Tab-separated table of C-alpha atoms in Angstrom:
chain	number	residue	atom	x	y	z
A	29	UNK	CA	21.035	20.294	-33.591
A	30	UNK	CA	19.212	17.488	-31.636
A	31	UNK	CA	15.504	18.715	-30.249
A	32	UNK	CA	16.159	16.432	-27.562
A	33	UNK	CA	19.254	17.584	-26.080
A	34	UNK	CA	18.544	17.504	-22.424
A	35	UNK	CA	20.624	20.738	-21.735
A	36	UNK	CA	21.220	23.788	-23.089
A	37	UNK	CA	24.364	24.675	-23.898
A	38	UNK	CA	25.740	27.735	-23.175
A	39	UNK	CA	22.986	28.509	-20.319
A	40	UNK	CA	23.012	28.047	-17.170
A	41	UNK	CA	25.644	26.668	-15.485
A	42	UNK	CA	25.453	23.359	-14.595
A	43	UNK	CA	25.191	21.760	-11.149
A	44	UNK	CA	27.201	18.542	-11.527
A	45	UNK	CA	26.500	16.849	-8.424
A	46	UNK	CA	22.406	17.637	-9.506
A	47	UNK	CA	22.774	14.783	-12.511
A	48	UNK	CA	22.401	11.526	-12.338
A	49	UNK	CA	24.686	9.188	-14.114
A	50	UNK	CA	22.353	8.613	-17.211
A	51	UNK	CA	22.386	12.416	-17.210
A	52	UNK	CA	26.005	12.921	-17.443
A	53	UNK	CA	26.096	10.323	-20.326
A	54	UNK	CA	23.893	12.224	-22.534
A	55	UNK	CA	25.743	15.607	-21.889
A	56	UNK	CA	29.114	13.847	-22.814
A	57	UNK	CA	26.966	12.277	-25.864
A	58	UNK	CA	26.271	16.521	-26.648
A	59	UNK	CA	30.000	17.864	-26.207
A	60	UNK	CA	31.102	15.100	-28.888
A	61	UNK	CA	33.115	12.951	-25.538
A	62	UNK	CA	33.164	8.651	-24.885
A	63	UNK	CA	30.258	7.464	-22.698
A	64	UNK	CA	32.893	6.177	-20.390
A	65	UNK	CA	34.154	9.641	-19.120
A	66	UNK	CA	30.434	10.295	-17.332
A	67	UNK	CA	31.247	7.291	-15.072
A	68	UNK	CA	34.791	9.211	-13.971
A	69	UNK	CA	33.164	12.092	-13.669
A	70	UNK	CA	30.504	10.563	-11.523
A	71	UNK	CA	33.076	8.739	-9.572
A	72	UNK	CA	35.210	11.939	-8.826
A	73	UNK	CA	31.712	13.675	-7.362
A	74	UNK	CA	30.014	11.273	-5.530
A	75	UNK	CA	33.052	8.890	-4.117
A	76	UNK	CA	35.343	11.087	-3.474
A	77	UNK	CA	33.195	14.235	-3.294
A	78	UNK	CA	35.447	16.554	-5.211
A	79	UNK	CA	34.492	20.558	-5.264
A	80	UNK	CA	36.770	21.092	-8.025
A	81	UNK	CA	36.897	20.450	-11.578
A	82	UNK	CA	40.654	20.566	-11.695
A	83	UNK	CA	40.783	17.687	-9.069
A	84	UNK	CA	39.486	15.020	-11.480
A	85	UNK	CA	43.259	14.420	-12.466
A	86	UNK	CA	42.152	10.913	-14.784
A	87	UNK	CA	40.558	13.524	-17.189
A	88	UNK	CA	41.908	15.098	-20.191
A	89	UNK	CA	42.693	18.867	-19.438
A	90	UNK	CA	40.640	20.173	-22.413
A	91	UNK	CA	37.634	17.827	-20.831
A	92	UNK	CA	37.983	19.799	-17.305
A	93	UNK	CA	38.339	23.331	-19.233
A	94	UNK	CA	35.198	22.597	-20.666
A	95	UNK	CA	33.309	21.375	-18.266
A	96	UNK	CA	34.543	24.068	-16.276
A	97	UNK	CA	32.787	26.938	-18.834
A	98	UNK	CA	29.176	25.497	-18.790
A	99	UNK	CA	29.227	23.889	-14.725
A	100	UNK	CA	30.734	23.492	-11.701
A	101	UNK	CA	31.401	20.742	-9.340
A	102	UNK	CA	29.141	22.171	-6.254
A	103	UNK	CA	30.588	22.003	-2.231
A	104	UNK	CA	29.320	23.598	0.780
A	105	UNK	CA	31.190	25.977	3.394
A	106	UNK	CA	30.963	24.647	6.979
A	107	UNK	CA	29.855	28.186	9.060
A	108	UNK	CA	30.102	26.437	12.197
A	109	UNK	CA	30.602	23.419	13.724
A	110	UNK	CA	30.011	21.884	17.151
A	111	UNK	CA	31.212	18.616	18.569
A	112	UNK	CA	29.504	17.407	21.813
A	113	UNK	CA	31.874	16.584	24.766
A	114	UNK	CA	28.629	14.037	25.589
A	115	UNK	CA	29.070	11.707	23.093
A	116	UNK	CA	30.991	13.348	19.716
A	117	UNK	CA	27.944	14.513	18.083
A	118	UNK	CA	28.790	16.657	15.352
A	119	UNK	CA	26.167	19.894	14.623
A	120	UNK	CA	27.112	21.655	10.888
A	121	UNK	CA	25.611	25.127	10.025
A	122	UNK	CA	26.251	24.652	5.992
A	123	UNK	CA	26.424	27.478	3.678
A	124	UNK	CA	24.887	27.437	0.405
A	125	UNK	CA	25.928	29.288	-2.912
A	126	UNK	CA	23.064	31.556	-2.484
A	127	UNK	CA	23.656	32.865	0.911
A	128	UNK	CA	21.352	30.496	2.309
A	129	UNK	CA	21.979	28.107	5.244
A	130	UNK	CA	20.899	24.711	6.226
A	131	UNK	CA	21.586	22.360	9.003
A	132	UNK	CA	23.121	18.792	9.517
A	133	UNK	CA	24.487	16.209	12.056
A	134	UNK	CA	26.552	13.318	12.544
A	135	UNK	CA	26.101	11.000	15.097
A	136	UNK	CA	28.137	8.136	16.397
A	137	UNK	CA	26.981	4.483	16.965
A	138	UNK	CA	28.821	1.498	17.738
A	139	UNK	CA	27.642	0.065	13.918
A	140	UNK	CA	29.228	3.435	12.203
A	141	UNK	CA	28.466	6.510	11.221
A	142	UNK	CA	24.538	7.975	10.939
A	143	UNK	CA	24.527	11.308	9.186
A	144	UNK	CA	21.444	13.120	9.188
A	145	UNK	CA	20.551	16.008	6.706
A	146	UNK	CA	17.766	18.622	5.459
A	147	UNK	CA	16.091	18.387	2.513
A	148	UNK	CA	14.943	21.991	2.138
A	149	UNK	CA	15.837	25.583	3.578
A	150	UNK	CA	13.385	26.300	6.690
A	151	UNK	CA	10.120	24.497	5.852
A	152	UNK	CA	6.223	25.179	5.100
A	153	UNK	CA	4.522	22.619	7.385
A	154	UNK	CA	4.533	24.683	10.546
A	155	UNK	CA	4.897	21.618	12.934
A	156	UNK	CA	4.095	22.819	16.713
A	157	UNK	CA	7.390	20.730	17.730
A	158	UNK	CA	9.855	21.959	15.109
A	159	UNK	CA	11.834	25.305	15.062
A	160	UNK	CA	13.153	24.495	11.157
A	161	UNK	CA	9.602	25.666	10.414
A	162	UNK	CA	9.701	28.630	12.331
A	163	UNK	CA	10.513	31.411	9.594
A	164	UNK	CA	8.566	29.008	6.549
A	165	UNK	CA	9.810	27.527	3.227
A	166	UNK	CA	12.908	29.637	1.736
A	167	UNK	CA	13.525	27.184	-0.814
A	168	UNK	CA	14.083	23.574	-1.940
A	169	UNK	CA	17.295	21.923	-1.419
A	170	UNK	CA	18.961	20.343	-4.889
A	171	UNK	CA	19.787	16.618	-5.143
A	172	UNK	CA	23.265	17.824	-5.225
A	173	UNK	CA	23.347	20.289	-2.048
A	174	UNK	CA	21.441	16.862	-0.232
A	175	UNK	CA	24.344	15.021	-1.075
A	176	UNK	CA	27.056	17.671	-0.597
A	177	UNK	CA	26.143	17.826	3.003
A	178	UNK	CA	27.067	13.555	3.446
A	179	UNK	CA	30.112	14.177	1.970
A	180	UNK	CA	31.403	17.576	3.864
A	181	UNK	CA	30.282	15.396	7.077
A	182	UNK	CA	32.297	12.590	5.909
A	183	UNK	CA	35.394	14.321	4.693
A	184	UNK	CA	35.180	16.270	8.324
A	185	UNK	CA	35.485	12.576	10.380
A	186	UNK	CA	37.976	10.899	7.687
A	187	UNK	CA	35.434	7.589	7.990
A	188	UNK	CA	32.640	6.115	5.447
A	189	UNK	CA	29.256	7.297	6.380
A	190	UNK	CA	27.212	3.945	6.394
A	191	UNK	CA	23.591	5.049	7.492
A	192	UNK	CA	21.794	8.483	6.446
A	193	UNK	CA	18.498	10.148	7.497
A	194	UNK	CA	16.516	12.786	5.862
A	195	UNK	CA	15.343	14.466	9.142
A	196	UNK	CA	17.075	17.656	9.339
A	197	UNK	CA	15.572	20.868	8.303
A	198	UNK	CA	12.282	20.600	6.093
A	199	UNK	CA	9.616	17.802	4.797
A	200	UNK	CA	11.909	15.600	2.438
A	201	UNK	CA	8.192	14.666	0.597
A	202	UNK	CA	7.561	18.422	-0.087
A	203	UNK	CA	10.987	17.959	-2.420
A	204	UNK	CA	9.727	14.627	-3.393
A	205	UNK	CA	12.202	14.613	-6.945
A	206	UNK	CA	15.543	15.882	-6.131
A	207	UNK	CA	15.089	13.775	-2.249
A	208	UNK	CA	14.519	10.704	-4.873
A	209	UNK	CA	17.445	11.733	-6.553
A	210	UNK	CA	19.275	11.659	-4.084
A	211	UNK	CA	18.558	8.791	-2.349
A	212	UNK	CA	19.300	7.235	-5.988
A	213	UNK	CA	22.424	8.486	-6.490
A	214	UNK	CA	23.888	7.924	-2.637
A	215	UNK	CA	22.595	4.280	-3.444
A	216	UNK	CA	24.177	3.777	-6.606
A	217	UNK	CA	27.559	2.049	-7.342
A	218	UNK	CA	28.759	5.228	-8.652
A	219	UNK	CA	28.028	7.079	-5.507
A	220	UNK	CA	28.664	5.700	-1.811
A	221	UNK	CA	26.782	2.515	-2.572
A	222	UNK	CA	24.260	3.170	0.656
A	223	UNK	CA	22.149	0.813	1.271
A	224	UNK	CA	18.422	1.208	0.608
A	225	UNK	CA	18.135	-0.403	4.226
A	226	UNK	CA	20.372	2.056	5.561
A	227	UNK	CA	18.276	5.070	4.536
A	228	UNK	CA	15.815	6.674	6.436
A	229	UNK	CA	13.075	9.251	5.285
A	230	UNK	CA	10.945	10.762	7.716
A	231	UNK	CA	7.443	13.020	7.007
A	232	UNK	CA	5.196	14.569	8.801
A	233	UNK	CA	2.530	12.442	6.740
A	234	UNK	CA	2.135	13.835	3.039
A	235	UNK	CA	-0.186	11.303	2.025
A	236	UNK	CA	-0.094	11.124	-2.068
A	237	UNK	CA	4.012	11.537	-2.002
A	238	UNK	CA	3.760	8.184	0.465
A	239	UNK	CA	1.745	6.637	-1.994
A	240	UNK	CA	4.274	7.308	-4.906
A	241	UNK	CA	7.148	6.605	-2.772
A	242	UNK	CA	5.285	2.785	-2.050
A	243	UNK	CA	5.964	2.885	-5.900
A	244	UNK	CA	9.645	3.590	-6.211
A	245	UNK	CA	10.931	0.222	-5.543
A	246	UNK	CA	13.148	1.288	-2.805
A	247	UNK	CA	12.917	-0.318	0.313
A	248	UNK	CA	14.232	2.586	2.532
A	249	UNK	CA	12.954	2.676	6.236
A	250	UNK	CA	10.035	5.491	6.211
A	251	UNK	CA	9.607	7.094	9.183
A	252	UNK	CA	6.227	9.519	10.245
A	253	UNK	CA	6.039	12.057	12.736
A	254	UNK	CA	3.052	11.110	14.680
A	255	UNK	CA	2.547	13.071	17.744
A	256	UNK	CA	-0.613	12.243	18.175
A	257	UNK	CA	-3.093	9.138	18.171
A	258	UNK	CA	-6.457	11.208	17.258
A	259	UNK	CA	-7.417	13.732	14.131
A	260	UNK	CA	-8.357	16.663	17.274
A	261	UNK	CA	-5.109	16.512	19.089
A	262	UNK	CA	-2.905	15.911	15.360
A	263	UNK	CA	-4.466	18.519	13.629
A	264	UNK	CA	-3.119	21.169	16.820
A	265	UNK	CA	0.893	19.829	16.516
A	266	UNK	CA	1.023	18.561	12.701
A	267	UNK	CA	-1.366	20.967	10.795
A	268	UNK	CA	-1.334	19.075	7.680
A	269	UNK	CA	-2.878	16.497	9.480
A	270	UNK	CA	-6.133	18.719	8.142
A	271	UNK	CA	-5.564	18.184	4.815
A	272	UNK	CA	-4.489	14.082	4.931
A	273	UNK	CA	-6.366	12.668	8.185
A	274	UNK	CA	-5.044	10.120	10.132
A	275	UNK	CA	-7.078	7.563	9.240
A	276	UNK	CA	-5.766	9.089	5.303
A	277	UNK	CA	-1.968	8.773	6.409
A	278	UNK	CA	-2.043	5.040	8.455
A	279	UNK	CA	-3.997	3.516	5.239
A	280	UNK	CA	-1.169	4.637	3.306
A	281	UNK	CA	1.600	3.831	5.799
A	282	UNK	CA	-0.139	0.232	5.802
A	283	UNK	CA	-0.091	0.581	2.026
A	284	UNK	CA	4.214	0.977	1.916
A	285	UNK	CA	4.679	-1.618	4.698
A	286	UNK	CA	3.220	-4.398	2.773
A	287	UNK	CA	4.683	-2.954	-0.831
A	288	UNK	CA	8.163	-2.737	0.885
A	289	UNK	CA	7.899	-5.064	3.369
A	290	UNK	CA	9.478	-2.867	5.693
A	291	UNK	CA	7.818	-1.935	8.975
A	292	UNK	CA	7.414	1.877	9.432
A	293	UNK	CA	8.587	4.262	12.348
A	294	UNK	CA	6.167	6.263	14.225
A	295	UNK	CA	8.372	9.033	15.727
A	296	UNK	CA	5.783	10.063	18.842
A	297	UNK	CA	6.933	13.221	20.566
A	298	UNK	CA	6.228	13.431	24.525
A	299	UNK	CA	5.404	17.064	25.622
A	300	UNK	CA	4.745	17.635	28.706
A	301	UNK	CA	0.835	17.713	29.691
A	302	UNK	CA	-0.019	17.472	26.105
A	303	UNK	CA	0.023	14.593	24.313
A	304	UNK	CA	1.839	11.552	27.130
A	305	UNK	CA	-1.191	10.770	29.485
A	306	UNK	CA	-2.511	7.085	29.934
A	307	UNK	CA	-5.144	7.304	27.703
A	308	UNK	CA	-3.686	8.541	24.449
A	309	UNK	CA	-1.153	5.887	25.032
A	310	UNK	CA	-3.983	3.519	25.014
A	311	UNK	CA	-5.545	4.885	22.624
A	312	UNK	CA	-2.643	4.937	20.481
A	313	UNK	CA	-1.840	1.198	20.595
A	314	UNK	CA	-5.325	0.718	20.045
A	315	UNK	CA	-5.000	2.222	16.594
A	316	UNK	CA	-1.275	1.091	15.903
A	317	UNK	CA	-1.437	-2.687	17.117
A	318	UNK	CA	-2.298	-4.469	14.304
A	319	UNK	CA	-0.109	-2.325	12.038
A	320	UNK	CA	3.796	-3.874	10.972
A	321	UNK	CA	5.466	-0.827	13.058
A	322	UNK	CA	7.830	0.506	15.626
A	323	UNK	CA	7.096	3.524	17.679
A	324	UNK	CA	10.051	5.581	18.866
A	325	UNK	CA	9.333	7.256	21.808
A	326	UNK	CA	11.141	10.977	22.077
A	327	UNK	CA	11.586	13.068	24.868
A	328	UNK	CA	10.570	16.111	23.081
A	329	UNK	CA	13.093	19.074	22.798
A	330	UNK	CA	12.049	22.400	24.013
A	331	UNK	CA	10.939	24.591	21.950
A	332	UNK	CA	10.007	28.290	23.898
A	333	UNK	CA	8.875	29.914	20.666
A	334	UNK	CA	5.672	27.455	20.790
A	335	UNK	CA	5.459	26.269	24.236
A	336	UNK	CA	6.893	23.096	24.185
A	337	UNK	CA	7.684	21.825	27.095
A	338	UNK	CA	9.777	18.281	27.811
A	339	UNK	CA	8.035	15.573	29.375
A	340	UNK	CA	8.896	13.260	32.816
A	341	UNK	CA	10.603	10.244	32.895
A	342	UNK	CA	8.287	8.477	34.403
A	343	UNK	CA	5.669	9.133	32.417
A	344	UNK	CA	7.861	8.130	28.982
A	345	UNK	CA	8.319	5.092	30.878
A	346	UNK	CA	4.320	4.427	31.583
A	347	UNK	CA	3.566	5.645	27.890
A	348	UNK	CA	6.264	2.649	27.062
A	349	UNK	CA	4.891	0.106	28.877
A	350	UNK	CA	1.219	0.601	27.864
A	351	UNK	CA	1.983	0.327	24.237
A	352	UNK	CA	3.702	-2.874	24.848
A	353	UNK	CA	1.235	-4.395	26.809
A	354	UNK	CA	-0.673	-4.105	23.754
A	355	UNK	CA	1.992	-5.829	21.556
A	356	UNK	CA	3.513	-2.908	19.676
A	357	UNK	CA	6.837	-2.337	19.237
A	358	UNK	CA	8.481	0.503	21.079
A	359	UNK	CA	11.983	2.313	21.571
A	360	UNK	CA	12.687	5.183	23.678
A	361	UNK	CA	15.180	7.446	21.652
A	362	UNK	CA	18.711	7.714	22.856
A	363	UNK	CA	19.547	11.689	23.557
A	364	UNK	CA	22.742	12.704	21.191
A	365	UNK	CA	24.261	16.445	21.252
A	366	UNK	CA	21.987	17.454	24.443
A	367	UNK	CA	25.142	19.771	25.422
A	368	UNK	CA	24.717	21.427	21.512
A	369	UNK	CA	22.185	23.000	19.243
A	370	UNK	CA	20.912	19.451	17.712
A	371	UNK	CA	17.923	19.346	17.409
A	372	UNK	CA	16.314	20.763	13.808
A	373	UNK	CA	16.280	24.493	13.703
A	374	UNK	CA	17.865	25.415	16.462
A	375	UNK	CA	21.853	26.378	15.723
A	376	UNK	CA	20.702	28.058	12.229
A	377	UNK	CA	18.374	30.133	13.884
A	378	UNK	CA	20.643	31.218	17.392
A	379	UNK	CA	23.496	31.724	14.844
A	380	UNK	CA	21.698	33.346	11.982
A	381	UNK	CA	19.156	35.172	13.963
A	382	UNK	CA	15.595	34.945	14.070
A	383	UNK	CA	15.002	37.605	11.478
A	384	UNK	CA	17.838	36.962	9.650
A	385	UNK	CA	17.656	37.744	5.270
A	386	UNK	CA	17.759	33.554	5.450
A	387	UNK	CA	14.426	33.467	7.032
């Protein structure tokens, strides 16, 4: 028997939708099958997002039956859904195989459809703006269950997906290999054939994982939660801010824009009274102007559990204006499922319950 087998078999089952196509090569290689059924198989999975073994009606029915006995083919169940009568913003509460639940949401724009999904099951970085990370880590999310939740959001609207975002529940760089999986496989030919440039990752600022990612030769769009333009103020709403300072996490951020040559996001939460007075504006362009970036503005979301509070209008426009005075690049994001549970967190927890056996 070869040494280097890559899976046991019997053993575990197998999580399909968790291999990548080299992977399913070398098991077909070990059950004695052509190369070229691995590319079906990967085609049935990721294209058409099949849950079911039996569905992949190009293979040989001895080839399903044996798949069947040492895997399966993955899937989620959709708990609940909401649709926004706003703007058709679509909030999923996703059930996992292990009783676990996790969060996602699909959002309209005139170029398409965005859909934005978690990486892990609640989430270990405490973040003073973020109810995902309210009841800590449960567990990483598989490459597979990543994916899983494009294509139950696609199959749900009947329409290709064309843009995702890893900004739903937990720190995609805390599950730095199966996010990279993912983002490889959704990229791939074999999979939906997403654009690099159409994929968004967005951290709270784990500085070595940024460093690695600068490495992975994939220009995706990498997005930081800022919140803050000074180490005393950063350390209070992002604690791992004291662990990788901000000087730490803009040197790297400076690092991937000129490996990628794509600008990064600087997602800047306004709370009221907290962090969206004149002079951390102006202190924040002082420290982002010379840097290839965009800073989106957000109006932050309540959240009561840590006293967060939404800012003025007014003063997200002053906060605007000051940065661009300065020459930075600035958006001010536009509000989608305000009439539903969208933002991170919040429908898992109200439906689950804050003590829930999830959390």
């Amino acid at each position: 028997m070869d040494d280097n087998r890559v899976f046991t078999i019997p053993g575990d089952e197998i999580a399909y939708k968790d291999m990548s196509l080299e992977q399913l090569e070398k098991l077909m290689f070990e059950i004695g099958e052509k190369n070229f059924r691995a590319k079906q198989v990967a085609k049935w999975l990721f294209q058409h997002g099949v849950n079911s073994l039996d569905e992949m009606t190009d293979l040989p029915v001895t080839l399903r039956a044996r798949l069947k006995k040492i895997g399966h083919a993955g899937g989620l169940a959709v708990l609940k859904k909401q649709v926004s009568q706003q703007d058709g913003t679509r909030k999923y509460l996703f059930g996992l195989h292990d009783g676990n639940a996790v969060e996602g949401v699909l959002m309209s724009y005139r170029h398409g459809f965005t859909a934005c999904v978690s990486s892990q099951v609640g989430c270990r970085m405490a973040c003073k703006l973020c109810a995902s990370g309210l009841g800590g880590l449960v567990r990483n999310l598989s490459s597979g269950e990543i994916y899983d939740q494009v294509l139950a959001m696609q199959k749900d609207v009947g329409m290709r997906i064309r843009n995702v975002v890893l900004m739903g529940s937990g720190e995609p760089l805390d599950n730095y290999d199966h996010v990279i999986s993912f983002i490889k496989k959704i990229n791939a030919e074999y999979g939906l054939n997403i654009s690099y440039r159409h994929i968004t990752l967005s951290s709270c600022g784990l500085v070595p994982q940024i460093k690695s990612l600068s490495e992975e030769k994939m220009p995706i769009t990498l997005a930081v939660s800022l919140h803050a333009p000074n180490n005393r103020l950063r350390n209070l709403l992002v604690p791992i801010n004291k662990k990788y300072s901000l000087q730490e996490l803009l040197s790297a951020c400076a690092h991937y824009a000129g490996v990628t040559g794509r600008r990064i996001t600087f997602e800047y939460a306004l709370i009221a009274d907290l962090n969206d007075t004149q002079e951390l504006a102006e202190e924040l362009a002082e420290k982002l102007k010379k840097l290839l970036c965009l800073v989106n503005l957000i109006p932050a979301n309540p959240v009561p559990e840590r006293g967060i509070e939404r800012t003025t209008k007014t003063k997200v426009v002053r906060f605007k204006t000051i940065l661009e005075a300065k020459g930075v690049n600035v958006t001010v994001r536009r509000e989608l499922g305000t009439d539903i549970d969208a933002a991170c967190g919040q429908l898992r927890r109200r439906v689950l319950g804050r003590k829930s056996r999830y959390e």
